[in-house]
Short mmCIF file of C-alpha atoms in Angstrom, two decimals:
data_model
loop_
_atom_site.label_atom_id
_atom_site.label_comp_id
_atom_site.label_asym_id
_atom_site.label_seq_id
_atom_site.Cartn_x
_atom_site.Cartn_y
_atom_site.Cartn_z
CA UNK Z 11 7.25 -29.27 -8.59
CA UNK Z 12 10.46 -27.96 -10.31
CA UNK Z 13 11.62 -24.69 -9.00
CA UNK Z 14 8.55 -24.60 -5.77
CA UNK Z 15 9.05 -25.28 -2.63
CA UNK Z 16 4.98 -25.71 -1.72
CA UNK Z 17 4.32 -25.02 2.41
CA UNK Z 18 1.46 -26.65 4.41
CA UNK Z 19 1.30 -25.30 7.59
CA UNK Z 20 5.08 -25.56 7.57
CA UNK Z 21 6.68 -24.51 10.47
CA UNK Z 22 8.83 -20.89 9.83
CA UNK Z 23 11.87 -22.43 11.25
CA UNK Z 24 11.76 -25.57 8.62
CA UNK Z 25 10.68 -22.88 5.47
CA UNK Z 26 13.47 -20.86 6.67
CA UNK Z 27 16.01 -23.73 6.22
CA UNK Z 28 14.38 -24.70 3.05
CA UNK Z 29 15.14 -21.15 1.88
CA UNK Z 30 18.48 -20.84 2.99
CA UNK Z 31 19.04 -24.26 0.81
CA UNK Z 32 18.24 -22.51 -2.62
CA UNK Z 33 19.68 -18.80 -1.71
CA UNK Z 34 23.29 -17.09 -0.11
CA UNK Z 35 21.00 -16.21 3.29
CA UNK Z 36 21.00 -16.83 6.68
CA UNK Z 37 17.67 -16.60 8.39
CA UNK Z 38 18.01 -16.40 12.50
CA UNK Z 39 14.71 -16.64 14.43
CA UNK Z 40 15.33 -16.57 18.06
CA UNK Z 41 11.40 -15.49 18.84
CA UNK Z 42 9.59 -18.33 20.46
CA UNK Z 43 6.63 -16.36 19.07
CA UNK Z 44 8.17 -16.30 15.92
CA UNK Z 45 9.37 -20.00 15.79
CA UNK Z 46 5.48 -21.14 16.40
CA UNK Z 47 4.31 -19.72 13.00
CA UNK Z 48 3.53 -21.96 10.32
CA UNK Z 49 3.13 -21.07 7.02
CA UNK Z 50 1.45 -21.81 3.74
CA UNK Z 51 1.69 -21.09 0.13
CA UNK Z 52 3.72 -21.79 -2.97
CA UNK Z 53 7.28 -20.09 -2.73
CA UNK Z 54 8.59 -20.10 -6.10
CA UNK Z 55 12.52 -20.34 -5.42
CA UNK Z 56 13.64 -18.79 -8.52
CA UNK Z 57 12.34 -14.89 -6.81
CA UNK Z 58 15.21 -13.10 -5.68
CA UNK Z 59 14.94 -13.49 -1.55
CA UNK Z 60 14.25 -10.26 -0.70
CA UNK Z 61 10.92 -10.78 -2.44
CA UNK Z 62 10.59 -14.17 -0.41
CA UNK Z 63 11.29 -12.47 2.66
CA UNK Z 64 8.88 -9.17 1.93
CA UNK Z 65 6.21 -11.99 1.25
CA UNK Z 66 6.22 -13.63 5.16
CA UNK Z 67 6.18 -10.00 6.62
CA UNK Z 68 3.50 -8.87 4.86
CA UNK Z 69 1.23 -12.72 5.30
CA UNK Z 70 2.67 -12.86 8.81
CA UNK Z 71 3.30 -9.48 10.32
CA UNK Z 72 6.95 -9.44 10.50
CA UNK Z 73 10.32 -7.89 10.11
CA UNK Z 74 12.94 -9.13 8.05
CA UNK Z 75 15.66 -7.00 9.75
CA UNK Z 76 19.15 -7.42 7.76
CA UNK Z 77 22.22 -8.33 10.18
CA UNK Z 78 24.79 -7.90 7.52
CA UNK Z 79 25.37 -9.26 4.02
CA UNK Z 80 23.03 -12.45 3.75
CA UNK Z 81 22.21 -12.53 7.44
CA UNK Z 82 18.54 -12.05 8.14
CA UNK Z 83 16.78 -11.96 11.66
CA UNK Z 84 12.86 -12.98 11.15
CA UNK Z 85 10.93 -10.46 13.76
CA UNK Z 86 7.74 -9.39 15.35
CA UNK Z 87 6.95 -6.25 13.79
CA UNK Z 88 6.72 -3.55 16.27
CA UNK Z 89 3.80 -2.30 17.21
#
């Protein structure tokens, strides 16, 4: 579909390069934890990416913690 990128149990790492093909972002995952997640759902890839991002750590418990301007590191929120 035109302007969807549509995940089936897609690994984070390969949505996260997906992402980073249709915005300005980086996305570094260097959690093995992290790396393991898969994901599904519809991303519609005309949302600004902070709204991407706020979507996988609220479905997968996480932290998008911003590294500087338009780098992102994917985390395991702290407990």
């Amino acid at each position: 579909q035109r302007g969807e990128l549509v995940a089936d149990e897609m690994r984070l790492p390969v949505l996260a390069r997906e992402l980073e093909r249709y915005h300005d972002l980086n996305i570094l995952i260097a959690d093995a934890d992290v790396a393991a997640m898969t994901v599904s759902g519809v991303f519609l890839l005309d949302q600004p990416p902070e709204d991407l991002l706020r979507a996988l750590e609220l479905s997968l418990d996480l932290e998008a913690r911003e590294l500087d301007q338009g780098t992102v590191q994917l985390l395991k929120r702290a407990r």
